[in-house]
mmCIF file of C-alpha atoms in Angstrom:
data_model
loop_
_atom_site.group_PDB
_atom_site.id
_atom_site.type_symbol
_atom_site.label_atom_id
_atom_site.label_comp_id
_atom_site.label_asym_id
_atom_site.label_seq_id
_atom_site.Cartn_x
_atom_site.Cartn_y
_atom_site.Cartn_z
ATOM 1 C CA MET A 1 111.494 -113.474 -54.641
ATOM 2 C CA ILE A 2 108.204 -111.625 -55.618
ATOM 3 C CA ASP A 3 109.836 -108.493 -55.518
ATOM 4 C CA ALA A 4 112.200 -109.589 -57.826
ATOM 5 C CA LEU A 5 110.051 -110.719 -60.315
ATOM 6 C CA LYS A 6 107.853 -107.863 -60.561
ATOM 7 C CA ILE A 7 111.634 -105.770 -61.606
ATOM 8 C CA GLU A 8 111.880 -108.606 -64.300
ATOM 9 C CA ALA A 9 108.196 -108.861 -65.433
ATOM 10 C CA VAL A 10 108.804 -105.074 -65.897
ATOM 11 C CA SER A 11 112.041 -105.007 -67.640
ATOM 12 C CA LEU A 12 110.343 -108.121 -70.018
ATOM 13 C CA VAL A 13 107.279 -105.883 -71.355
ATOM 14 C CA LYS A 14 109.716 -103.495 -71.861
ATOM 15 C CA GLN A 15 111.770 -105.486 -74.270
ATOM 16 C CA LEU A 16 108.863 -107.388 -75.416
ATOM 17 C CA VAL A 17 107.666 -103.689 -77.034
ATOM 18 C CA SER A 18 111.316 -102.583 -78.613
ATOM 19 C CA ILE A 19 110.772 -105.942 -80.504
ATOM 20 C CA PRO A 20 108.464 -105.738 -84.030
ATOM 21 C CA SER A 21 106.221 -108.915 -83.425
ATOM 22 C CA LEU A 22 103.399 -108.571 -86.095
ATOM 23 C CA SER A 23 101.471 -111.279 -86.469
ATOM 24 C CA ARG A 24 103.333 -114.398 -88.453
ATOM 25 C CA GLU A 25 106.050 -112.430 -87.941
ATOM 26 C CA GLU A 26 107.072 -112.760 -84.349
ATOM 27 C CA ASP A 27 110.208 -114.705 -84.458
ATOM 28 C CA GLU A 28 112.207 -112.280 -82.647
ATOM 29 C CA THR A 29 110.232 -112.183 -79.882
ATOM 30 C CA ALA A 30 109.840 -116.485 -79.596
ATOM 31 C CA TYR A 31 114.008 -116.337 -80.085
ATOM 32 C CA LEU A 32 113.669 -113.531 -76.640
ATOM 33 C CA LEU A 33 111.648 -115.739 -74.716
ATOM 34 C CA PHE A 34 113.030 -119.311 -75.758
ATOM 35 C CA SER A 35 116.068 -117.457 -74.649
ATOM 36 C CA ILE A 36 115.078 -116.501 -71.171
ATOM 37 C CA LEU A 37 114.019 -119.714 -70.550
ATOM 38 C CA HIS A 38 117.114 -121.643 -71.609
ATOM 39 C CA GLN A 39 119.408 -119.112 -69.553
ATOM 40 C CA LYS A 40 117.225 -120.323 -66.821
ATOM 41 C CA GLY A 41 117.479 -123.693 -67.300
ATOM 42 C CA PHE A 42 114.301 -124.327 -67.914
ATOM 43 C CA ASN A 43 114.242 -126.756 -71.495
ATOM 44 C CA PRO A 44 111.844 -124.643 -73.544
ATOM 45 C CA LYS A 45 110.746 -125.917 -76.408
ATOM 46 C CA ARG A 46 109.886 -123.940 -79.546
ATOM 47 C CA GLN A 47 107.607 -124.919 -82.371
ATOM 48 C CA ASN A 48 106.695 -121.968 -85.320
ATOM 49 C CA ASN A 49 106.941 -119.072 -83.178
ATOM 50 C CA ASN A 50 104.950 -120.757 -80.058
ATOM 51 C CA VAL A 51 107.248 -121.206 -77.344
ATOM 52 C CA TRP A 52 106.766 -123.562 -74.232
ATOM 53 C CA ALA A 53 108.115 -125.223 -70.967
ATOM 54 C CA ILE A 54 106.987 -127.560 -68.103
ATOM 55 C CA ASN A 55 107.562 -126.804 -64.554
ATOM 56 C CA LYS A 56 110.326 -129.139 -63.073
ATOM 57 C CA PHE A 57 108.494 -131.655 -60.859
ATOM 58 C CA PHE A 58 105.768 -132.768 -64.023
ATOM 59 C CA ASP A 59 103.664 -135.303 -62.760
ATOM 60 C CA GLU A 60 101.527 -137.119 -66.081
ATOM 61 C CA LYS A 61 99.427 -138.442 -63.499
ATOM 62 C CA LYS A 62 98.015 -134.873 -62.152
ATOM 63 C CA PRO A 63 96.180 -132.308 -63.898
ATOM 64 C CA THR A 64 97.669 -129.446 -65.688
ATOM 65 C CA LEU A 65 96.927 -125.923 -65.784
ATOM 66 C CA LEU A 66 98.407 -123.633 -68.435
ATOM 67 C CA LEU A 67 99.643 -120.577 -68.298
ATOM 68 C CA GLN A 68 98.828 -118.778 -71.727
ATOM 69 C CA GLY A 69 99.713 -115.718 -73.251
ATOM 70 C CA HIS A 70 100.548 -114.062 -77.002
ATOM 71 C CA HIS A 71 103.459 -112.089 -78.202
ATOM 72 C CA ASP A 72 101.909 -110.707 -81.434
ATOM 73 C CA SER A 73 100.866 -107.192 -81.834
ATOM 74 C CA VAL A 74 98.272 -105.772 -84.725
ATOM 75 C CA PRO A 75 99.904 -103.039 -87.141
ATOM 76 C CA ALA A 76 100.144 -99.447 -85.334
ATOM 77 C CA ASN A 77 97.979 -97.255 -86.621
ATOM 78 C CA ALA A 78 98.101 -93.835 -87.974
ATOM 79 C CA GLN A 79 97.243 -91.978 -85.104
ATOM 80 C CA TRP A 80 100.772 -93.288 -83.031
ATOM 81 C CA THR A 81 102.402 -89.861 -81.560
ATOM 82 C CA ARG A 82 105.078 -91.523 -80.554
ATOM 83 C CA ASP A 83 107.541 -94.314 -81.711
ATOM 84 C CA ALA A 84 105.502 -97.130 -81.022
ATOM 85 C CA TYR A 85 108.924 -99.790 -80.455
ATOM 86 C CA ASP A 86 109.563 -97.178 -77.309
ATOM 87 C CA ALA A 87 108.807 -98.049 -74.212
ATOM 88 C CA GLY A 88 109.822 -94.205 -72.605
ATOM 89 C CA ASN A 89 111.426 -93.043 -69.980
ATOM 90 C CA ASP A 90 108.651 -92.917 -67.169
ATOM 91 C CA ILE A 91 108.860 -95.351 -64.347
ATOM 92 C CA ALA A 92 105.149 -95.534 -63.887
ATOM 93 C CA ILE A 93 103.888 -96.340 -67.616
ATOM 94 C CA ILE A 94 105.530 -98.548 -70.035
ATOM 95 C CA TYR A 95 104.432 -96.929 -73.675
ATOM 96 C CA GLY A 96 104.665 -99.194 -77.038
ATOM 97 C CA LEU A 97 102.664 -101.526 -79.277
ATOM 98 C CA GLY A 98 101.368 -104.829 -77.965
ATOM 99 C CA SER A 99 102.518 -103.314 -73.870
ATOM 100 C CA ASN A 100 98.738 -103.535 -72.848
ATOM 101 C CA ASP A 101 97.377 -106.306 -75.054
ATOM 102 C CA ALA A 102 99.339 -108.398 -74.203
ATOM 103 C CA GLY A 103 102.756 -107.850 -73.405
ATOM 104 C CA GLY A 104 101.709 -106.873 -69.590
ATOM 105 C CA ALA A 105 99.890 -110.013 -68.945
ATOM 106 C CA LEU A 106 102.849 -112.582 -70.724
ATOM 107 C CA ALA A 107 105.705 -111.234 -68.970
ATOM 108 C CA THR A 108 103.309 -111.817 -65.346
ATOM 109 C CA LEU A 109 102.231 -115.092 -66.425
ATOM 110 C CA LEU A 110 105.887 -116.218 -66.968
ATOM 111 C CA THR A 111 107.192 -114.875 -64.127
ATOM 112 C CA THR A 112 104.327 -116.542 -61.794
ATOM 113 C CA PHE A 113 105.459 -119.994 -64.008
ATOM 114 C CA PHE A 114 109.056 -118.626 -62.086
ATOM 115 C CA TYR A 115 107.381 -118.546 -59.336
ATOM 116 C CA PHE A 116 106.038 -122.219 -59.482
ATOM 117 C CA TYR A 117 108.726 -123.920 -61.294
ATOM 118 C CA GLU A 118 110.216 -125.787 -58.596
ATOM 119 C CA ARG A 119 107.587 -126.264 -56.407
ATOM 120 C CA GLU A 120 106.927 -129.912 -55.298
ATOM 121 C CA ASP A 121 103.945 -129.284 -53.567
ATOM 122 C CA LEU A 122 101.074 -128.310 -56.407
ATOM 123 C CA LYS A 123 98.789 -130.844 -56.550
ATOM 124 C CA PHE A 124 98.584 -129.927 -60.680
ATOM 125 C CA ASN A 125 101.344 -129.532 -63.212
ATOM 126 C CA ILE A 126 102.271 -126.076 -65.002
ATOM 127 C CA ILE A 127 102.737 -125.183 -68.762
ATOM 128 C CA PHE A 128 103.998 -122.105 -69.606
ATOM 129 C CA ALA A 129 102.864 -121.556 -73.453
ATOM 130 C CA ALA A 130 103.991 -117.782 -75.244
ATOM 131 C CA CYS A 131 101.977 -117.951 -78.500
ATOM 132 C CA GLY A 132 102.199 -116.132 -82.082
ATOM 133 C CA GLU A 133 99.283 -114.955 -84.581
ATOM 134 C CA GLU A 134 96.424 -114.575 -81.908
ATOM 135 C CA GLU A 135 95.455 -111.319 -83.354
ATOM 136 C CA ILE A 136 94.783 -113.503 -86.213
ATOM 137 C CA SER A 137 93.021 -116.475 -84.595
ATOM 138 C CA GLY A 138 95.962 -117.859 -87.363
ATOM 139 C CA THR A 139 96.723 -121.747 -87.861
ATOM 140 C CA ASN A 140 100.183 -121.725 -86.391
ATOM 141 C CA GLY A 141 99.300 -120.199 -83.052
ATOM 142 C CA ILE A 142 97.775 -121.787 -80.179
ATOM 143 C CA SER A 143 95.352 -124.554 -82.049
ATOM 144 C CA SER A 144 98.759 -126.125 -83.930
ATOM 145 C CA LEU A 145 100.495 -126.278 -80.203
ATOM 146 C CA LEU A 146 97.788 -127.789 -78.289
ATOM 147 C CA PRO A 147 98.352 -131.252 -79.639
ATOM 148 C CA SER A 148 102.207 -130.783 -78.547
ATOM 149 C CA LEU A 149 100.898 -130.472 -74.867
ATOM 150 C CA GLY A 150 99.315 -133.060 -74.287
ATOM 151 C CA GLU A 151 95.865 -133.022 -72.426
ATOM 152 C CA ILE A 152 95.332 -129.806 -70.687
ATOM 153 C CA ASP A 153 92.464 -129.205 -68.002
ATOM 154 C CA LEU A 154 92.369 -125.809 -66.995
ATOM 155 C CA ALA A 155 93.891 -122.285 -69.058
ATOM 156 C CA ILE A 156 94.481 -118.843 -67.488
ATOM 157 C CA VAL A 157 94.033 -116.907 -70.601
ATOM 158 C CA GLY A 158 96.532 -113.563 -70.517
ATOM 159 C CA GLU A 159 94.741 -110.868 -71.571
ATOM 160 C CA PRO A 160 93.618 -107.466 -70.605
ATOM 161 C CA THR A 161 91.090 -107.704 -67.916
ATOM 162 C CA GLU A 162 92.532 -105.139 -65.043
ATOM 163 C CA MET A 163 93.122 -108.734 -63.097
ATOM 164 C CA ASN A 164 89.060 -109.513 -63.366
ATOM 165 C CA ILE A 165 87.983 -112.682 -64.525
ATOM 166 C CA ALA A 166 86.608 -113.215 -67.581
ATOM 167 C CA VAL A 167 84.418 -116.067 -66.681
ATOM 168 C CA ALA A 168 83.607 -116.983 -70.799
ATOM 169 C CA GLU A 169 84.080 -115.020 -73.770
ATOM 170 C CA LYS A 170 82.061 -114.993 -77.193
ATOM 171 C CA GLY A 171 82.909 -117.067 -80.365
ATOM 172 C CA LEU A 172 83.247 -115.790 -83.584
ATOM 173 C CA ILE A 173 81.524 -116.637 -86.770
ATOM 174 C CA VAL A 174 81.936 -114.636 -90.048
ATOM 175 C CA LEU A 175 79.327 -114.943 -92.918
ATOM 176 C CA ASP A 176 79.847 -114.313 -96.742
ATOM 177 C CA VAL A 177 76.096 -113.516 -97.508
ATOM 178 C CA THR A 178 75.147 -113.707 -100.846
ATOM 179 C CA CYS A 179 71.871 -112.835 -102.746
ATOM 180 C CA ILE A 180 71.206 -113.427 -106.071
ATOM 181 C CA GLY A 181 69.032 -111.779 -108.386
ATOM 182 C CA LYS A 182 68.209 -111.343 -112.259
ATOM 183 C CA ALA A 183 69.924 -108.514 -114.262
ATOM 184 C CA GLY A 184 67.753 -105.969 -116.170
ATOM 185 C CA HIS A 185 68.404 -102.507 -117.284
ATOM 186 C CA ALA A 186 67.202 -99.893 -114.603
ATOM 187 C CA ALA A 187 65.053 -97.621 -116.587
ATOM 188 C CA ARG A 188 62.906 -100.481 -117.575
ATOM 189 C CA GLU A 189 60.948 -102.902 -115.220
ATOM 190 C CA GLU A 190 63.200 -105.772 -115.791
ATOM 191 C CA GLY A 191 65.048 -107.825 -113.746
ATOM 192 C CA ILE A 192 65.315 -108.793 -109.868
ATOM 193 C CA ASN A 193 67.519 -106.072 -107.772
ATOM 194 C CA ALA A 194 69.606 -108.214 -105.866
ATOM 195 C CA ILE A 195 69.773 -105.177 -103.434
ATOM 196 C CA TYR A 196 66.134 -105.524 -102.604
ATOM 197 C CA LEU A 197 66.535 -108.877 -101.414
ATOM 198 C CA ALA A 198 69.557 -108.493 -99.828
ATOM 199 C CA MET A 199 67.961 -105.425 -98.017
ATOM 200 C CA GLU A 200 64.795 -107.989 -96.681
ATOM 201 C CA SER A 201 67.879 -110.446 -95.285
ATOM 202 C CA ILE A 202 69.801 -107.709 -93.339
ATOM 203 C CA GLU A 203 66.736 -106.415 -91.877
ATOM 204 C CA TRP A 204 66.145 -109.917 -90.518
ATOM 205 C CA PHE A 205 70.124 -110.027 -89.303
ATOM 206 C CA ARG A 206 69.697 -106.686 -87.765
ATOM 207 C CA SER A 207 66.389 -107.558 -85.741
ATOM 208 C CA PHE A 208 66.068 -111.445 -85.480
ATOM 209 C CA GLN A 209 66.519 -112.458 -81.233
ATOM 210 C CA PHE A 210 67.852 -115.328 -80.741
ATOM 211 C CA PRO A 211 65.658 -117.386 -77.812
ATOM 212 C CA LYS A 212 68.172 -117.960 -75.556
ATOM 213 C CA VAL A 213 70.323 -115.687 -73.990
ATOM 214 C CA SER A 214 73.329 -116.777 -71.670
ATOM 215 C CA GLU A 215 73.418 -115.822 -68.131
ATOM 216 C CA THR A 216 77.347 -114.510 -68.621
ATOM 217 C CA LEU A 217 77.289 -113.676 -72.461
ATOM 218 C CA GLY A 218 74.212 -112.060 -72.789
ATOM 219 C CA PRO A 219 72.254 -112.503 -76.775
ATOM 220 C CA VAL A 220 74.103 -113.748 -79.411
ATOM 221 C CA LYS A 221 75.012 -110.509 -81.482
ATOM 222 C CA MET A 222 74.767 -110.326 -85.160
ATOM 223 C CA SER A 223 76.190 -107.124 -87.321
ATOM 224 C CA VAL A 224 75.966 -106.580 -91.095
ATOM 225 C CA THR A 225 80.036 -104.961 -91.801
ATOM 226 C CA GLN A 226 80.226 -104.780 -95.451
ATOM 227 C CA ILE A 227 78.248 -104.587 -98.885
ATOM 228 C CA GLN A 228 78.944 -104.901 -101.965
ATOM 229 C CA ALA A 229 76.583 -104.921 -105.646
ATOM 230 C CA GLY A 230 76.483 -103.238 -108.544
ATOM 231 C CA SER A 231 78.820 -102.356 -111.467
ATOM 232 C CA LYS A 232 76.781 -99.422 -113.544
ATOM 233 C CA HIS A 233 74.349 -96.901 -112.536
ATOM 234 C CA ASN A 234 72.102 -98.292 -115.157
ATOM 235 C CA VAL A 235 71.849 -102.176 -114.703
ATOM 236 C CA VAL A 236 69.832 -103.889 -112.212
ATOM 237 C CA PRO A 237 72.418 -105.598 -110.029
ATOM 238 C CA GLU A 238 72.118 -109.451 -110.209
ATOM 239 C CA THR A 239 73.851 -110.154 -106.887
ATOM 240 C CA CYS A 240 74.269 -108.437 -103.655
ATOM 241 C CA SER A 241 77.025 -109.991 -101.466
ATOM 242 C CA PHE A 242 77.503 -108.582 -97.626
ATOM 243 C CA VAL A 243 79.549 -109.792 -94.399
ATOM 244 C CA VAL A 244 78.153 -110.671 -91.637
ATOM 245 C CA ASP A 245 80.005 -110.463 -87.892
ATOM 246 C CA VAL A 246 78.465 -113.121 -85.566
ATOM 247 C CA ARG A 247 79.312 -113.221 -82.063
ATOM 248 C CA THR A 248 78.362 -116.229 -80.789
ATOM 249 C CA THR A 249 77.230 -117.678 -76.660
ATOM 250 C CA ASP A 250 77.595 -120.386 -74.670
ATOM 251 C CA ALA A 251 73.731 -121.023 -75.134
ATOM 252 C CA TYR A 252 74.589 -122.408 -79.485
ATOM 253 C CA SER A 253 77.284 -123.942 -80.511
ATOM 254 C CA ASN A 254 78.847 -122.175 -83.392
ATOM 255 C CA GLU A 255 77.339 -125.040 -85.746
ATOM 256 C CA GLU A 256 73.998 -124.671 -83.579
ATOM 257 C CA THR A 257 73.845 -120.484 -84.590
ATOM 258 C CA LEU A 258 74.682 -121.090 -88.663
ATOM 259 C CA ALA A 259 71.985 -124.095 -89.180
ATOM 260 C CA ILE A 260 69.456 -121.174 -87.409
ATOM 261 C CA ILE A 261 70.518 -118.485 -89.585
ATOM 262 C CA LYS A 262 70.276 -120.777 -92.543
ATOM 263 C CA GLU A 263 67.092 -121.737 -91.624
ATOM 264 C CA ASN A 264 66.153 -117.946 -92.018
ATOM 265 C CA VAL A 265 67.915 -116.583 -94.838
ATOM 266 C CA LEU A 266 66.606 -116.920 -98.303
ATOM 267 C CA ALA A 267 70.328 -116.324 -99.690
ATOM 268 C CA SER A 268 73.873 -117.949 -100.057
ATOM 269 C CA VAL A 269 75.074 -117.865 -96.581
ATOM 270 C CA ILE A 270 79.076 -119.849 -96.221
ATOM 271 C CA PRO A 271 80.764 -119.288 -93.220
ATOM 272 C CA ARG A 272 84.544 -118.493 -93.110
ATOM 273 C CA SER A 273 85.401 -120.776 -89.995
ATOM 274 C CA LEU A 274 83.457 -122.423 -87.450
ATOM 275 C CA ARG A 275 86.431 -122.940 -85.383
ATOM 276 C CA LEU A 276 86.245 -120.024 -82.923
ATOM 277 C CA GLN A 277 84.033 -121.422 -80.254
ATOM 278 C CA SER A 278 82.281 -119.521 -77.472
ATOM 279 C CA SER A 279 84.276 -120.996 -74.318
ATOM 280 C CA GLY A 280 84.417 -120.577 -70.394
ATOM 281 C CA ILE A 281 84.351 -122.339 -67.001
ATOM 282 C CA ASP A 282 81.863 -123.893 -64.995
ATOM 283 C CA ALA A 283 80.999 -121.626 -61.867
ATOM 284 C CA ASN A 284 81.426 -124.059 -59.612
ATOM 285 C CA HIS A 285 84.742 -124.220 -60.430
ATOM 286 C CA ALA A 286 87.842 -124.438 -57.850
ATOM 287 C CA LEU A 287 89.710 -121.675 -59.469
ATOM 288 C CA LEU A 288 86.586 -119.521 -59.030
ATOM 289 C CA LYS A 289 86.376 -120.559 -55.786
ATOM 290 C CA ALA A 290 89.802 -119.163 -55.399
ATOM 291 C CA ALA A 291 89.110 -115.943 -56.961
ATOM 292 C CA LYS A 292 85.985 -115.400 -55.376
ATOM 293 C CA GLU A 293 87.757 -115.597 -52.033
ATOM 294 C CA MET A 294 90.139 -112.977 -53.308
ATOM 295 C CA GLY A 295 87.170 -110.869 -54.421
ATOM 296 C CA ARG A 296 87.676 -110.756 -57.748
ATOM 297 C CA LYS A 297 84.950 -109.918 -60.149
ATOM 298 C CA PHE A 298 83.527 -111.710 -62.486
ATOM 299 C CA TYR A 299 82.466 -111.341 -66.212
ATOM 300 C CA GLY A 300 81.347 -111.926 -69.554
ATOM 301 C CA SER A 301 83.767 -110.793 -72.334
ATOM 302 C CA PRO A 302 82.712 -109.944 -75.824
ATOM 303 C CA THR A 303 86.430 -109.784 -77.303
ATOM 304 C CA LEU A 304 87.710 -113.073 -78.569
ATOM 305 C CA SER A 305 91.168 -114.493 -77.660
ATOM 306 C CA ASP A 306 93.314 -117.820 -77.855
ATOM 307 C CA GLN A 307 90.358 -118.715 -75.234
ATOM 308 C CA ALA A 308 88.370 -118.963 -78.666
ATOM 309 C CA LEU A 309 90.585 -122.066 -79.395
ATOM 310 C CA MET A 310 91.135 -124.182 -76.191
ATOM 311 C CA PRO A 311 88.254 -127.087 -75.993
ATOM 312 C CA PHE A 312 88.944 -126.856 -72.217
ATOM 313 C CA PRO A 313 87.859 -124.795 -69.383
ATOM 314 C CA SER A 314 89.874 -121.530 -69.184
ATOM 315 C CA ILE A 315 89.535 -118.156 -67.706
ATOM 316 C CA LYS A 316 90.787 -114.672 -69.519
ATOM 317 C CA MET A 317 92.703 -112.672 -66.823
ATOM 318 C CA GLY A 318 95.548 -109.935 -66.840
ATOM 319 C CA PRO A 319 97.003 -106.578 -65.939
ATOM 320 C CA GLY A 320 96.010 -103.782 -68.283
ATOM 321 C CA LYS A 321 92.360 -102.787 -69.679
ATOM 322 C CA SER A 322 91.067 -103.979 -72.465
ATOM 323 C CA GLU A 323 89.784 -100.129 -73.924
ATOM 324 C CA ARG A 324 93.742 -99.629 -74.378
ATOM 325 C CA SER A 325 94.143 -102.216 -77.081
ATOM 326 C CA HIS A 326 95.062 -101.204 -80.477
ATOM 327 C CA THR A 327 94.740 -97.669 -79.580
ATOM 328 C CA ALA A 328 97.297 -95.101 -80.877
ATOM 329 C CA ASP A 329 100.013 -94.960 -78.366
ATOM 330 C CA GLU A 330 99.239 -97.633 -76.258
ATOM 331 C CA LEU A 331 100.208 -98.256 -72.428
ATOM 332 C CA ILE A 332 100.211 -100.050 -69.553
ATOM 333 C CA TYR A 333 101.043 -98.978 -66.002
ATOM 334 C CA THR A 334 104.216 -100.348 -64.018
ATOM 335 C CA LYS A 335 102.201 -100.853 -60.783
ATOM 336 C CA GLU A 336 99.519 -102.837 -63.397
ATOM 337 C CA ILE A 337 102.179 -105.419 -63.860
ATOM 338 C CA GLU A 338 103.499 -105.670 -60.337
ATOM 339 C CA GLU A 339 99.806 -106.357 -58.906
ATOM 340 C CA ALA A 340 99.471 -108.773 -61.596
ATOM 341 C CA VAL A 341 102.609 -110.634 -60.599
ATOM 342 C CA GLU A 342 101.108 -111.037 -56.947
ATOM 343 C CA LEU A 343 98.041 -111.477 -58.000
ATOM 344 C CA TYR A 344 98.481 -113.854 -60.298
ATOM 345 C CA ILE A 345 100.758 -116.265 -57.194
ATOM 346 C CA GLU A 346 97.917 -115.551 -54.923
ATOM 347 C CA LEU A 347 95.437 -117.120 -57.193
ATOM 348 C CA ILE A 348 97.551 -120.200 -58.050
ATOM 349 C CA GLU A 349 98.275 -120.672 -54.003
ATOM 350 C CA LYS A 350 94.605 -120.767 -53.164
ATOM 351 C CA TYR A 351 93.380 -122.794 -55.817
ATOM 352 C CA ASN A 352 96.187 -125.498 -54.635
ATOM 353 C CA THR A 353 94.870 -125.447 -51.637
ATOM 354 C CA ILE A 354 91.119 -126.100 -52.569
#
C-alpha cells in the first residue's frame, strides 16, 4: 500500500504544479483536491479555497491531529528559465512553481491521510486540511477555517524541512514608524529634520537586544527594511517614515514585544497586525518523543508559515529544502516525496503507541 501511495503522491505534485495557484487564486487546485477526496468517498468539505476531510471513525471523545498544508504559491520571478507550470520529464526531479513550497508536503500529507483514513485503532482523530493564502497570511486561509474544524489538539504543518522537525517558529510584526519634525529651508538653520530623528530610532532598532532569548529560536530580530522622507532637495523634511520587520519568539508575545518597542522609540509606532504569533510545542510532547526515536533532528525555524495562526501545539515538517522556496526553477526530488510518505506514516504510527 505504501508503494502505491508514493506513486500517488508524486503524481499529485505534478498535477498541482501544472495548475496556476497564486494566493487568492487557488480555485482550480482547491477543485482538484476536493475532487480527489470526493472520488475516494471521503466526504470532503470546502470553504473558500480551503479543502478538508476527517477520518472515517472520527470520535468527538478523542483528541484531534491536524495534517495541514497549503496549495497557493508566490508568483514566478523573472529569473525562471523554465515553464513554471511544467513539471518536466526527469523521473528523479519535479520542477515547477510550488513543487518544493509546498506541493511535496501537501501531497505526502494527503496520502498519509489516505493511509490512516479507515484505521479504527487510532487514539486520536485525523483531519486533513489543504489551505489557500498561506503565502500572504491571508484572512481567508487557515485562520478562517479553524472555527469549522472544531477543537484541534496538535498539528503537523507541511513545509519543506528535509523531514526534520521545526519545534518552534518565529512570529512576525510589521511596523510602520513615523518621526515628526518641522519643515524649514535647507539653506538656513530652520526646522527640525525628521530624517535625523529617524536615524536615532533606526539606530535603536539596529542595536537593541531583548533581554530574554528563546532556547529554540534565539533572540528577537528587528530589521529596518524601507524608508521614505523628503520631497525637495532644499526643504528640511517634516516627516520620515520607515518600516521594521520584527521576527518574534516564544520569549515574548507579540503584544509584549510591541510594548517594549513603544517604550523605547520616540516616534509613532503602528503595527500592521499582531496576529502572526510565534508558535511551537512542548519539549516533552509525545509526538517529539516519537520523532526522537526515529532520529529526526529538531530546530527552531526563522521562516513564517500557517503555524503562526494556530493557537495549539504544532510542528513543521515536510519534504524539500527551505532554501529552494520562492527560487527560480523551483524543484523537489522524487525520492524526497517517497521518503516523506514513509516518515509521516512512521511518525504517526509511533505517536499512536506512546
